[in-house]
Structure formats: C-alpha cells, structure tokens
Coordinates of C-alpha atoms in Angstrom, one line a residue:
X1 CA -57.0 -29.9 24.4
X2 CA -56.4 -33.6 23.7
X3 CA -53.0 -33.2 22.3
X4 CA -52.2 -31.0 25.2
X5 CA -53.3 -33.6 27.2
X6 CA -51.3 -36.7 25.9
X7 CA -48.6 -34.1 25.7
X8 CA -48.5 -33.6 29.4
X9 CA -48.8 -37.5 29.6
X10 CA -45.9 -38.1 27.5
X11 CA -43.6 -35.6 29.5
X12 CA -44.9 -37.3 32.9
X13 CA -43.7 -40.5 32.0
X14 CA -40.0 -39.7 30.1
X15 CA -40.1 -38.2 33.6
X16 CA -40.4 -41.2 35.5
X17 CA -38.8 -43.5 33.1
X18 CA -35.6 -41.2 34.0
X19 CA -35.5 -41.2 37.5
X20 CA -36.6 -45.0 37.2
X21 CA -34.3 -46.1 34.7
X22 CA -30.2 -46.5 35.1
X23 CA -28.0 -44.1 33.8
X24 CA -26.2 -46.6 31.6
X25 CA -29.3 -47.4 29.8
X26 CA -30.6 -43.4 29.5
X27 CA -26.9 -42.5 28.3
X28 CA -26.9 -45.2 25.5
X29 CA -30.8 -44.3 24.6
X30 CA -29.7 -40.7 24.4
X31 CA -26.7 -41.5 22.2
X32 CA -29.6 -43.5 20.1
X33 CA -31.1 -40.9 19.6
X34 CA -28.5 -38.5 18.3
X35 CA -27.1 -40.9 15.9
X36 CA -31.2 -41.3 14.2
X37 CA -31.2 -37.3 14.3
X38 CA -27.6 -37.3 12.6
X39 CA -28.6 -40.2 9.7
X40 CA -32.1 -37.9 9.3
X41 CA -30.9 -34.4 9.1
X42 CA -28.9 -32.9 6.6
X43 CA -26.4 -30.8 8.8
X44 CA -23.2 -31.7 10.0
X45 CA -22.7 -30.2 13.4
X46 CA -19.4 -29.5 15.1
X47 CA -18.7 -29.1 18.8
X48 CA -15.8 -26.4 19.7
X49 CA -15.8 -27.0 23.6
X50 CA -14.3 -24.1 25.7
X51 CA -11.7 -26.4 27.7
X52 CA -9.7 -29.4 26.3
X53 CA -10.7 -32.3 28.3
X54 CA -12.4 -32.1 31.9
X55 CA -9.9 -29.5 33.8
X56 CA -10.2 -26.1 33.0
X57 CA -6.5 -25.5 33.0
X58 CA -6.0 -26.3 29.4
X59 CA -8.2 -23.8 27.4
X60 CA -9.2 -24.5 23.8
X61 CA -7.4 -22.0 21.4
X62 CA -10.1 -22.1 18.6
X63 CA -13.1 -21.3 21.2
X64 CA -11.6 -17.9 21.6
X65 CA -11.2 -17.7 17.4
X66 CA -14.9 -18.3 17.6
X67 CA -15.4 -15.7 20.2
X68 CA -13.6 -13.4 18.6
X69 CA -14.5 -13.9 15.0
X70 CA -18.1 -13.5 16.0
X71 CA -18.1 -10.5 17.9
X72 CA -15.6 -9.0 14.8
X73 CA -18.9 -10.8 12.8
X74 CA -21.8 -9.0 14.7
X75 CA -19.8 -5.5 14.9
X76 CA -19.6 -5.0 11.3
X77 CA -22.4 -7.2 10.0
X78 CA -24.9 -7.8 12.6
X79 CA -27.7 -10.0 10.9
X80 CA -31.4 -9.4 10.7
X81 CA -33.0 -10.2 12.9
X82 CA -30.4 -9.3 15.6
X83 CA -29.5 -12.3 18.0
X84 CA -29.9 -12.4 21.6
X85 CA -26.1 -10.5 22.7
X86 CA -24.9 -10.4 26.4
X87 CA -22.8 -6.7 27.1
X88 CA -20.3 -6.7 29.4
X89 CA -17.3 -4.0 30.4
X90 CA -13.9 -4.5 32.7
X91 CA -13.2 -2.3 35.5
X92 CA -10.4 -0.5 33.5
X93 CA -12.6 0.4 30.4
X94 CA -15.8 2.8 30.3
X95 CA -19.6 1.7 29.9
X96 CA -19.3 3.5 26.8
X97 CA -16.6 0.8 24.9
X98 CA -18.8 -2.2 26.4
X99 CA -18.4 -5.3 24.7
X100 CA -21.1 -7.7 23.3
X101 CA -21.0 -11.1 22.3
X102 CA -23.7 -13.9 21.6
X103 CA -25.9 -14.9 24.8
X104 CA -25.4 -18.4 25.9
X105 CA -28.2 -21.4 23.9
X106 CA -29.1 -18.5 21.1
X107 CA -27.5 -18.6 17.5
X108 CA -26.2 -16.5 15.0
X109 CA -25.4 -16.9 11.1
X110 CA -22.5 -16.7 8.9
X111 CA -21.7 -17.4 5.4
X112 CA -19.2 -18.5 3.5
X113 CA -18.3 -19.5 -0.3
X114 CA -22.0 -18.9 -1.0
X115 CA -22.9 -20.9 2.0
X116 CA -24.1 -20.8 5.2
X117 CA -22.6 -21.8 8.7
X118 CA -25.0 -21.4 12.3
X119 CA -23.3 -21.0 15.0
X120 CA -25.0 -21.9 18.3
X121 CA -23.2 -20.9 22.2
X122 CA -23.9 -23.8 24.7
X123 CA -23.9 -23.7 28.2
X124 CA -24.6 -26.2 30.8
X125 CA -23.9 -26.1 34.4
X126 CA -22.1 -29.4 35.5
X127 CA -24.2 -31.7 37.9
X128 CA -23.8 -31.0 41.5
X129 CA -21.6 -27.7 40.9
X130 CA -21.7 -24.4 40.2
X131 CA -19.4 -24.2 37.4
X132 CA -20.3 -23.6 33.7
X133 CA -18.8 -24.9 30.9
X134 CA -19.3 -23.6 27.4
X135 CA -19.0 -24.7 23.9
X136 CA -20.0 -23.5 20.0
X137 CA -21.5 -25.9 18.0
X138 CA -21.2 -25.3 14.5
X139 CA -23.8 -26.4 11.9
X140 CA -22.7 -26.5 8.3
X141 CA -24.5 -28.6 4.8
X142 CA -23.9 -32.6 5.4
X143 CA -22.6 -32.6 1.8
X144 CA -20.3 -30.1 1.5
X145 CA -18.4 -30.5 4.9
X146 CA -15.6 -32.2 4.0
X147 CA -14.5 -29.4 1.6
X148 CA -15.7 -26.7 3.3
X149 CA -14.9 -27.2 7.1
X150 CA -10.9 -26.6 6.8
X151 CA -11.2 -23.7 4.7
X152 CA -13.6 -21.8 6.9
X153 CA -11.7 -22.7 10.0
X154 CA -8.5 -21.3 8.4
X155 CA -10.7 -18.1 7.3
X156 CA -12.1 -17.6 10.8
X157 CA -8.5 -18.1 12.6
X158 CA -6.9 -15.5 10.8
X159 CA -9.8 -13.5 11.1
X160 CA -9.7 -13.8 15.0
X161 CA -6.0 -13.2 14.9
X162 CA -5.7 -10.0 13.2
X163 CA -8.7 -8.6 15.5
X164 CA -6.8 -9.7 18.4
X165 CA -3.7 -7.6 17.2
X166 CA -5.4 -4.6 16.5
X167 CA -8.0 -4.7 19.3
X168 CA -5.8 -5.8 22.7
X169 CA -3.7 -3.1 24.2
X170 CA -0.3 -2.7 23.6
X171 CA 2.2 -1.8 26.2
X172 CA 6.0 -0.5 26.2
X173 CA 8.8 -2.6 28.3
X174 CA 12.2 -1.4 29.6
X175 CA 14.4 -3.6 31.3
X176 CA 15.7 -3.6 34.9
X177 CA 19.4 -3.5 36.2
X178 CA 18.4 -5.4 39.4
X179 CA 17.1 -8.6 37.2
X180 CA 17.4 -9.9 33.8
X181 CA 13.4 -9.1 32.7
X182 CA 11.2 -6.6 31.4
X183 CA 9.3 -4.4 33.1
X184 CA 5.8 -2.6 31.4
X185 CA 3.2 0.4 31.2
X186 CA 0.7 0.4 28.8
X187 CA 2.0 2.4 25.5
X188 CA -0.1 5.2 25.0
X189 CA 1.6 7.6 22.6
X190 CA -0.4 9.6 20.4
X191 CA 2.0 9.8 17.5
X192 CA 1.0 8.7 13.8
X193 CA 3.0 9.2 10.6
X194 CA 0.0 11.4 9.9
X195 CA 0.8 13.8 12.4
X196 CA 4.6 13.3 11.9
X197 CA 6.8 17.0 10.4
X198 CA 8.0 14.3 7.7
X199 CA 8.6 15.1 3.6
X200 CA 5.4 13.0 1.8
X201 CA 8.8 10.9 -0.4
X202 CA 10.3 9.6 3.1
X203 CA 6.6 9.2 5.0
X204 CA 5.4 7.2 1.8
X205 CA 9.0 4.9 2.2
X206 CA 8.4 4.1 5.8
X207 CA 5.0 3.1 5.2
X208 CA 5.4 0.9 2.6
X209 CA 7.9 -0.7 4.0
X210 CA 6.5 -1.2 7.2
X211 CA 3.3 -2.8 5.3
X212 CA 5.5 -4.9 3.3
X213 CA 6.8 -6.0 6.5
X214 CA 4.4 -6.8 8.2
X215 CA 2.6 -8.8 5.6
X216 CA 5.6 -11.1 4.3
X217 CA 5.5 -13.7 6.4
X218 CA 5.5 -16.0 2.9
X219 CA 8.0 -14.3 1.3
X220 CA 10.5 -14.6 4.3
X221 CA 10.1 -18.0 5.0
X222 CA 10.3 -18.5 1.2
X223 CA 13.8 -17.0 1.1
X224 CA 15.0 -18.7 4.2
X225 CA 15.8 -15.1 6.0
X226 CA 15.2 -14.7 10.0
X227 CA 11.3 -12.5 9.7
X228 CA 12.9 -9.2 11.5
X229 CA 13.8 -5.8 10.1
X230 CA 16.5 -3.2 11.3
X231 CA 15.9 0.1 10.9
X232 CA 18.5 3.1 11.6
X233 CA 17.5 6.5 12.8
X234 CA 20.3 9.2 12.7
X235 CA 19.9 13.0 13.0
X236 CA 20.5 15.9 15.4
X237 CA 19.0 16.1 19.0
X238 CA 14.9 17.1 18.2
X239 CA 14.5 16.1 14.7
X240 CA 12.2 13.0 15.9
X241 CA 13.2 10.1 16.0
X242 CA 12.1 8.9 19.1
X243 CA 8.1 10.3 17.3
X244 CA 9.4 8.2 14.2
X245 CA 9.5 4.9 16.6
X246 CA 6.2 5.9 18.3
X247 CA 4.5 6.4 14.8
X248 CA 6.0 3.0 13.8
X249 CA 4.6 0.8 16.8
X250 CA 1.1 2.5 16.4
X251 CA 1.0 1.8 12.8
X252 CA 2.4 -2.0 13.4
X253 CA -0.1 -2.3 16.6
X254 CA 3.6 -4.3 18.2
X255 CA 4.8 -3.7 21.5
X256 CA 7.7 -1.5 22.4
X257 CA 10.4 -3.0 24.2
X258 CA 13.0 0.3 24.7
X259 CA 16.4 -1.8 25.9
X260 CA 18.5 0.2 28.1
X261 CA 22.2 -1.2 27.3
X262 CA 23.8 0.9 30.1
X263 CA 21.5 -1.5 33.2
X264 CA 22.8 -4.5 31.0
X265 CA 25.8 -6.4 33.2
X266 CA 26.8 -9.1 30.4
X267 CA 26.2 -10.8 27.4
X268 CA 24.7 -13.9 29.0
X269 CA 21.8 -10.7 30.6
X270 CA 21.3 -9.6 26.9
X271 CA 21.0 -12.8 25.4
X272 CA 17.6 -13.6 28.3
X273 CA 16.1 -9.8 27.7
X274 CA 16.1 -11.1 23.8
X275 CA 14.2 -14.3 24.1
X276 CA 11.9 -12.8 26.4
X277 CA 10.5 -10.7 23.4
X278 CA 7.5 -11.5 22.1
X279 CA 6.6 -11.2 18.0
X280 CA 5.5 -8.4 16.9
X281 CA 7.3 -5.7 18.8
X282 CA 9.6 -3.1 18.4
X283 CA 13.0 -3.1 20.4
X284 CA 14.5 -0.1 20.6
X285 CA 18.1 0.7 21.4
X286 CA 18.4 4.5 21.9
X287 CA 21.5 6.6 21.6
X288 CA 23.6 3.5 20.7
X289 CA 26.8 5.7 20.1
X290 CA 26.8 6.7 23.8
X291 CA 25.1 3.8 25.6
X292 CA 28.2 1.9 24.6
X293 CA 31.7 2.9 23.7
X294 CA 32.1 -0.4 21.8
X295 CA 33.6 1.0 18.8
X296 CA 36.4 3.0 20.8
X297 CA 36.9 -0.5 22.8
X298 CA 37.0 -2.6 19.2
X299 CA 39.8 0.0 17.7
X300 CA 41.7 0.1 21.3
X301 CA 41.7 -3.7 20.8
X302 CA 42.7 -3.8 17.4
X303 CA 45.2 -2.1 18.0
X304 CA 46.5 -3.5 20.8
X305 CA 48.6 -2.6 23.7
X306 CA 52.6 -2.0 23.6
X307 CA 55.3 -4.3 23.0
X308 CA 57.0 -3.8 26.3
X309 CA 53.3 -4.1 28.3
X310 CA 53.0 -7.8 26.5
X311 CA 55.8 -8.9 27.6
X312 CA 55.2 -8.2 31.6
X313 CA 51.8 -9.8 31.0
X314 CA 51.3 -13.5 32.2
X315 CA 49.3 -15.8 30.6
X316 CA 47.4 -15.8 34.0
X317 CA 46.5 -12.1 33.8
X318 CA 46.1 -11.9 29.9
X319 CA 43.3 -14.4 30.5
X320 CA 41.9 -12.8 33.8
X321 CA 41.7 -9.6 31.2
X322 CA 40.2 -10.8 28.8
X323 CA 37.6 -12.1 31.5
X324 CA 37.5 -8.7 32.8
X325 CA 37.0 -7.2 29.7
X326 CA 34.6 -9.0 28.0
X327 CA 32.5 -11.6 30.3
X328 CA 31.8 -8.6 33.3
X329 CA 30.3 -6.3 30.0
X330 CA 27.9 -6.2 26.6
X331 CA 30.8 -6.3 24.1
X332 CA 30.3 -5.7 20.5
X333 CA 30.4 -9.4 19.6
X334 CA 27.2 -10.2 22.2
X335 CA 25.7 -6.9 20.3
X336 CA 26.2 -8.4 17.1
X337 CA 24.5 -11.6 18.0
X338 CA 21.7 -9.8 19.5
X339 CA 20.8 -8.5 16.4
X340 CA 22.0 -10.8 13.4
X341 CA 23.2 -14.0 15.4
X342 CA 21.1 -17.4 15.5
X343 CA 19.7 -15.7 18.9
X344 CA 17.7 -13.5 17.3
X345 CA 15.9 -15.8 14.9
X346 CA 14.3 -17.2 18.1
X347 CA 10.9 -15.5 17.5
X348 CA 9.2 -14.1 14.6
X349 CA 7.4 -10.6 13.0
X350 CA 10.3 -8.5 15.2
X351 CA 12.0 -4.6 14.2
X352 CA 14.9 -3.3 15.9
X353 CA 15.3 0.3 15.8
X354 CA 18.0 1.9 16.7
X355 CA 18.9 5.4 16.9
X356 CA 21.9 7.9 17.0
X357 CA 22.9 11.5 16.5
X358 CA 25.7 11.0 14.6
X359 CA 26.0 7.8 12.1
X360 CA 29.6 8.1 12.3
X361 CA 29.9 7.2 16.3
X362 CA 28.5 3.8 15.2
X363 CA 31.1 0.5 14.7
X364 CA 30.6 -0.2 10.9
X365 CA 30.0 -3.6 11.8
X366 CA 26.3 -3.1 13.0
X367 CA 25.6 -0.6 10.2
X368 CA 25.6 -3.4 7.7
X369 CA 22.8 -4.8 5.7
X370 CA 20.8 -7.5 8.3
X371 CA 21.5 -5.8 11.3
X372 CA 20.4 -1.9 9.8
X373 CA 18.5 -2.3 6.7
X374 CA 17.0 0.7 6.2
X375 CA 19.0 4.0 7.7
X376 CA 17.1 6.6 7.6
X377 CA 18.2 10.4 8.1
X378 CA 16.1 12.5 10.1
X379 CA 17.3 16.6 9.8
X380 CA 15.6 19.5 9.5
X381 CA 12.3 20.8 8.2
X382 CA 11.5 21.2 4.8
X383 CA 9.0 23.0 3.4
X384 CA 5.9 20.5 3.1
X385 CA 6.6 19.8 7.0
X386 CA 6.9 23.0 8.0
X387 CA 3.6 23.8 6.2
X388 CA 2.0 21.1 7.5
X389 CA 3.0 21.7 11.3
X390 CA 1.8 25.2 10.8
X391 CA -1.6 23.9 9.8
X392 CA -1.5 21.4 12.4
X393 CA -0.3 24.0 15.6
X394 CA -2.2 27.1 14.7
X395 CA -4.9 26.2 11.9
X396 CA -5.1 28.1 8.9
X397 CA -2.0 31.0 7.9
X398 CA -1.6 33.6 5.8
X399 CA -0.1 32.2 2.9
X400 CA 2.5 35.3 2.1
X401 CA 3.7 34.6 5.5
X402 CA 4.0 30.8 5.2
X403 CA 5.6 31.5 1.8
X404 CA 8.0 33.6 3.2
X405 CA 9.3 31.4 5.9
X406 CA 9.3 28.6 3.1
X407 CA 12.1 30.8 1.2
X408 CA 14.0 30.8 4.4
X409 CA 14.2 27.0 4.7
X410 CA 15.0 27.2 1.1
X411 CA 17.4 29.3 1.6
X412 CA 19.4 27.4 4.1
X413 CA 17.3 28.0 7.1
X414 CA 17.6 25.2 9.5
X415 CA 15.4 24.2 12.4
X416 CA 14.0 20.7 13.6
X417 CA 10.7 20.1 13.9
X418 CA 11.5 20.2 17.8
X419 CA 12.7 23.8 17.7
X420 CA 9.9 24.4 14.6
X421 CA 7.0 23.0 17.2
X422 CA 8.3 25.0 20.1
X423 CA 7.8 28.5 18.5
X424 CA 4.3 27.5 17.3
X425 CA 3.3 25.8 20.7
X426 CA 4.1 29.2 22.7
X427 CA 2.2 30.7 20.1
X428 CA -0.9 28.3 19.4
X429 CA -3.8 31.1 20.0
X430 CA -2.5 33.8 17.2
X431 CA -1.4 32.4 14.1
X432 CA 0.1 35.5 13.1
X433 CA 2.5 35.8 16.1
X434 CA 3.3 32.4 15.5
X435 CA 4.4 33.3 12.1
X436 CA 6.3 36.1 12.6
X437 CA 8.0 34.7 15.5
X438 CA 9.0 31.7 13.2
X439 CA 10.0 33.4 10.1
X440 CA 12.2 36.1 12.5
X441 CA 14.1 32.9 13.8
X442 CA 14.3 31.4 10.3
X443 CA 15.6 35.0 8.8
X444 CA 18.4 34.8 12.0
X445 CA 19.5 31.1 10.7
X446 CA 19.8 32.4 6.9
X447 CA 21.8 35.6 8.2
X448 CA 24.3 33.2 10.4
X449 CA 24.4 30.6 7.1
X450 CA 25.8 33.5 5.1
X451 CA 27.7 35.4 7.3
X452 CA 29.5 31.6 7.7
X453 CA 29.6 31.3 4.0
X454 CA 31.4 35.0 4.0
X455 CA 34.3 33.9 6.5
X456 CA 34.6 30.7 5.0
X457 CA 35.0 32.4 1.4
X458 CA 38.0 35.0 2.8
X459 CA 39.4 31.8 4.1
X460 CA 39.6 30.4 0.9
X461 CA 41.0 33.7 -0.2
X462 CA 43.5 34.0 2.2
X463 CA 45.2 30.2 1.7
X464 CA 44.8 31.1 -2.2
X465 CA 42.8 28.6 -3.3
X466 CA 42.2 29.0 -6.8
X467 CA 38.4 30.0 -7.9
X468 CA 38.0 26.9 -9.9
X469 CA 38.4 25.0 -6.8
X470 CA 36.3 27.4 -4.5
X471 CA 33.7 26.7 -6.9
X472 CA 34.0 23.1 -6.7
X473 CA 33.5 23.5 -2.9
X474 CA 30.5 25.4 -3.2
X475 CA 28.8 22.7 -5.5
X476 CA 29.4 20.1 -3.2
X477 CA 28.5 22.2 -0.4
X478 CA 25.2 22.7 -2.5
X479 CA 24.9 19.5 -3.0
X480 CA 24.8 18.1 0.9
X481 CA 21.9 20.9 1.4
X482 CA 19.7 19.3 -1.2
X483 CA 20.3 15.9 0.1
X484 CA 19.2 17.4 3.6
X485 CA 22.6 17.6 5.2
X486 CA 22.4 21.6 5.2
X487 CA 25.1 24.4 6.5
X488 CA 23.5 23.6 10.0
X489 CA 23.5 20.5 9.9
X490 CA 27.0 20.0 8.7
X491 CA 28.1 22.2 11.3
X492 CA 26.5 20.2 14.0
X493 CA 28.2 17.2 12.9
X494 CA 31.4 18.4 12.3
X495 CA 31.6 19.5 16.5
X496 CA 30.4 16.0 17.1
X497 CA 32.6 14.6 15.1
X498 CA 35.3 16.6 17.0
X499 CA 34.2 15.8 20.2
X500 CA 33.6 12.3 19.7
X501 CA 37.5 12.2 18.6
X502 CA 38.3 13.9 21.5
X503 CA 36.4 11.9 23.8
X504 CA 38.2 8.8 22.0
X505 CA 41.5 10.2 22.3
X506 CA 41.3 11.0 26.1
X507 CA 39.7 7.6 26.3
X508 CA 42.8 5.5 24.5
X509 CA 45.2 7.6 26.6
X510 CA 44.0 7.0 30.2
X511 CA 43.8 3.2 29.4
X512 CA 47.8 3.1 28.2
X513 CA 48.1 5.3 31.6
X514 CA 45.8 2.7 33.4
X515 CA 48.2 -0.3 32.0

C-alpha cells in the first residue's frame, strides 16, 4: 500500500510540475529523457510517420509499404499470440472480404535474416484538433541496424508492391472521340488460360512468355531495350482472340486500355492517349486491318499520282495535301511511333496487343520484330481443346463419342471454338445431345472438305496437270492443315484476301477519280 501510495504522490506532482513548468523546459526534459532511454536500451527504433512534414497533402510512400506489408504479414502468418487488429470494409465491397489491419498503440512481430523487427502503430490526436496523425515505429537490434535496416526496407517494399498489384482492382479504358483521354469500368472478365479452347504447346508459350515478361525488369534494362512486348493475334472471326487478351490481363493483373483508332482525329491525339498509360497494362488495338486503311494509303502513296496531275499541282496545294492528308488523320508513321518510336519508351512493364483476321491486311512495317514480337495464330479447334471444352460445357462424355468427333477434326473438320461453344451451350443439360449435335456438324465440314478436294482434283484433271504435280499440291496442301491453316481455314482467307483486293482496288480508283 506504501508504494501505491508514493506512487500516487509521484504522478500528482509530474502533474503539477507540468502545468507549472514552461514548455521549453518540459520539451528539452522530455528529449532528456529519450536520449538516456536510447544510450540504455539495446534497440534502435525507427519512426515511419504517415505524412511528410506537418500538411497532410504530401503522404509518406513507405507508411503505406508498412501497411501493406503487414496486413500481407498477418494474413498468411498471423503470430501467436494474435495482436490487437481493427476490421474495416468500403461501401463497394461485402462484410464478408473485410479487411484487418493492426489497431492503433498495439504491436506486431516480424523476422528477418534470423532476426526480429516489432513493429508498433502510433497515434496521437494533435492538441486542440480533432485530427489524427499516425506513424510505425520500428524496433530492430542496436548492433545490427546498420546492416540490416536497408535490406529489410528493400524486402518489405517489394513485398508491399507486388500485394498491391495483385490485390487492387483492375479496370479496362477506351478512349473518347470528343477529348484526347481515357475513359474506365472496372475489368471484370472471367477468362483464364485455364479455361481458354487452346492446344497445351501454344498455352504453355504464352505463359512463359508472359512470366518472363513480367519478371525482366533486369534483363531489359541490362540490354538497353524499351520494357514493352508486342504481341500479334491473327485468325478468323470466333477463334478467340479477344478471350486470349482477357486471359492475358488476368494473368498479368495490368489494366486494359482497348484504343479505338477510328475516334482518334490525329497523331498529335495518339501521341496524349499513349502517355496517359500507366505501367503494367495492356493496350489493345482491335481489328487493326480495318480500323485503318493505312497500308492501302502507304501503296497509293508510293505509288504516286499521274504525271499529268503533278504538273497542275501548285506547290500551294501539294502542301495543303499533304496537310490534309496527313496532319487531319493517324497515318502509319504516327502508328509506327506509337508502338516502336521514343514515345513509347515513356513508361515502363507495357504489352500491345493487336489483333486481325487476316495477317496479310496488315502494312509489313508494323509486323516487324519490336513492334509484333510474338504473332501468334489462333484457328480452329484441335483435339485436346475440343476435349477440354467438352469437359468444361457439359461434364463428363462418352468417350466413343468424343473419339469420334476427334477423327473428324482430324480429318479436316473445322470449327472455332466460338462455333465449338455454341453447339455445347444450347446443349449444356444432355451431354449426349451435345455430342451428337457436334459430331453431326463436324461430319458436315469433313463431307464439304472432300467434296472441295473432289472438284478441285477434276480441275486439275481438266487443265492436265501432270500427277506428279497434283501430288505435290496435295503435300503442301497437307502440310498447311498440320500447321493449323486447314481446308477451312485456307478457304476463309483466300475470300478475304479477295475482298481485301477488291476493296483496295475500288479504293485506288475513286481517289484517281477524286483527283
């Protein structure tokens, strides 16, 4: 009772030394103190303020590592016995995905290189105000600080910073034609390269890749190369691509910007939609052959308009032209330098995607390595992904059926997995309908294949080719089916090819007309 006593005594007086006392004096016998407890202890401690300074308008970057570091710390391994943790939720998410994080003047411990770190949350309401300010202090072995402070720091950054990527919420831009910025959703597609209709030799590429990617910020700043990736998607209408980009951006955790050439006015428009990208993201240029007809404008150029049109022209209007033609548009050039110029090495950890139907509507001049690095050709199913949609649209088959329709897209049966997921949607309650609806369309494509193989064979006949030569046809015809460029698929092209031609062809001739 005595000790209590002089206790009480003791508290009494530091009481009304301090409201007797200046403040000068009690802030110089406080810091007095602090220095005797820092020569006595054996800690270091660190103080990782929330703000920088006094105003609140300049936050502290590695206060939110901390935060995030040790919630990522407490989720996975929460220490025994469990700290004191505050739950919270936003508006937009469920009570079920609340978050937790360490209540304010409590502590939690960490460890690291066989030693171990405290962490402590301050927070102190500022003298005649309501507002709080907050700060971690960190508490690490006096002796080893030096060597062990930058190091952990580094390890809890990139900690922080790869739990922020994966954890925030990714969202997918498309820009406007009434200003030059982005407009967003949230991205919310379901698609993974696990639930792609894609053979297990290209799914295995893409992923690799992609990882590699992802993870070579050394190696491309080691090499001096711009840290961005082109990719090319080409294939008929439904054999995925746009899933492909989906899958890609999920895997990645990037944003999506999908760039809409056709609302772009000019080059100077594209250049500002570029450096308004963020890293890690995806932008995505759909359709490219028919967004722009640059490589129908590049040959019309090249070639240039006739001799007795020159000669009319004025340098005036040759230069009003050219201003016409190429600072009132996205040319190929402003293209070009969108994706390979010194434009787009403004930002880092960046893929561009494009995508087409036919590879050959495309100017060679963006199909070059550092602009498309990887093409990749997406076609029709083969076996494993037809198999594997099966399983994934209707559950469990009977395998002579699922054989069966295998032979057919062996055969030369040719549907994308659009057409392929179609027949087994309408079909999702009886597996067995599903089947025999599927291998009924695939019998129909072999039948067509050969009855086009017949025709093409009298052809032959008929302009007496000799058979060594129809049989060199037929290899090579072989051939293109193995690499996935089957009879369908050939066909396919072969009308856009025409039509593309066509479309060129009435394009060239209006413009003499026009001139």
């Amino acid at each position: 009772m005595e000790i209590l006593s002089q206790m009480w005594s003791l508290l009494g007086l530091l009481t009304v030394l301090q409201n007797i006392l200046p403040h000068q004096l009690l802030s110089l016998l406080h810091s007095l103190w602090q220095s005797l407890q820092d020569a006595l202890t054996p800690f270091s401690y660190f103080d990782v303020p929330e703000f920088l300074g006094s105003a609140a308008a300049d936050p502290n970057e590695l206060y939110r590592h901390v935060h995030l570091y040790l919630h990522h710390r407490l989720l996975l391994h929460p220490p025994s016995p469990p700290p004191r943790l505050t739950l919270s939720s936003s508006s937009a998410a469920p009570a079920a995905t609340a978050a937790f994080s360490l209540s304010p003047n409590h502590s939690v411990a960490d460890s690291f290189a066989g030693h171990r770190f405290l962490w402590t949350l301050h927070s102190d309401t500022l003298q005649d105000s309501l507002e709080e300010r907050r700060s971690f202090s960190l508490r690490l072995p006096k002796r080893r600080s030096p060597s062990l402070l930058r190091p952990y720091l580094t390890h809890l950054s990139s900690a922080a910073a790869a739990l922020a990527a994966s954890s925030r919420h990714r969202r997918i831009f498309t820009n406007s034609s009434h200003s030059p910025s982005w407009s967003s959703v949230p991205f919310r597609h379901p698609a993974t390269f696990q639930t792609l209709a894609l053979e297990p030799h290209l799914r295995s590429f893409l992923l690799s890749d992609l990882s590699s990617f992802a993870a070579g910020r050394d190696f491309y700043a080691r090499t001096g190369r711009p840290w961005k990736r082109g990719y090319l998607l080409h294939g008929p209408p439904g054999s995925g691509k746009s899933t492909v980009i989906a899958a890609m951006a999920n895997h990645l955790a990037y944003d999506v910007y999908d760039l809409e050439l056709t609302r772009v006015p000019h080059n100077a428009v594209l250049k500002s939609l570029l450096l308004q990208t963020t890293p890690r993201s995806l932008i995505v240029i759909e359709d490219i052959d028919c967004s722009l007809h640059l490589t129908a404008d590049r040959r019309r150029r090249r070639r240039g308009p006739r001799p007795e049109i020159k000669k009319l022209k004025s340098p005036m209007a040759s230069s009003s032209h050219d201003d016409e033609e190429c600072g009132d548009r996205v040319t190929l050039s402003g293209l070009l330098n969108f994706t390979d110029g010194l434009w787009s090495c403004c930002g880092e950890e960046r893929i561009i995607v494009f995508t087409t139907n036919y590879r050959g509507g495309v100017d060679p001049a963006l199909l070059r390595p550092g602009r498309m690095d990887v093409h990749v050709r997406l076609g029709a199913c083969g076996p494993h992904a037809l198999r594997e949609m099966v399983a994934r649209y209707v559950g469990p088959a009977v395998e002579e059926m699922l054989a069966a329709a295998e032979g057919f897209v062996l055969a030369g049966a040719a549907m994308t997995p659009a057409e392929v997921g179609e027949v087994l949607l309408r079909n999702r309650d009886d597996p067995e309908a599903a089947l025999k609806e599927l291998i009924s369309e695939l019998q129909g494509r072999v039948a067509s294949v050969v009855s086009g193989d017949e025709e093409e064979e009298e052809e032959m006949e008929e302009d007496g080719m000799s058979p060594a030569r129809r049989e060199k046809r037929r290899r090579g015809k072989g051939e293109r089916s193995i690499n996935g460029e089957g009879n369908g698929g050939s066909v396919w092209e072969r009308k856009v090819r025409f039509f593309g031609k066509l479309r060129g062809l009435t394009k060239s001739d209006s413009g003499r007309r026009g001139v």
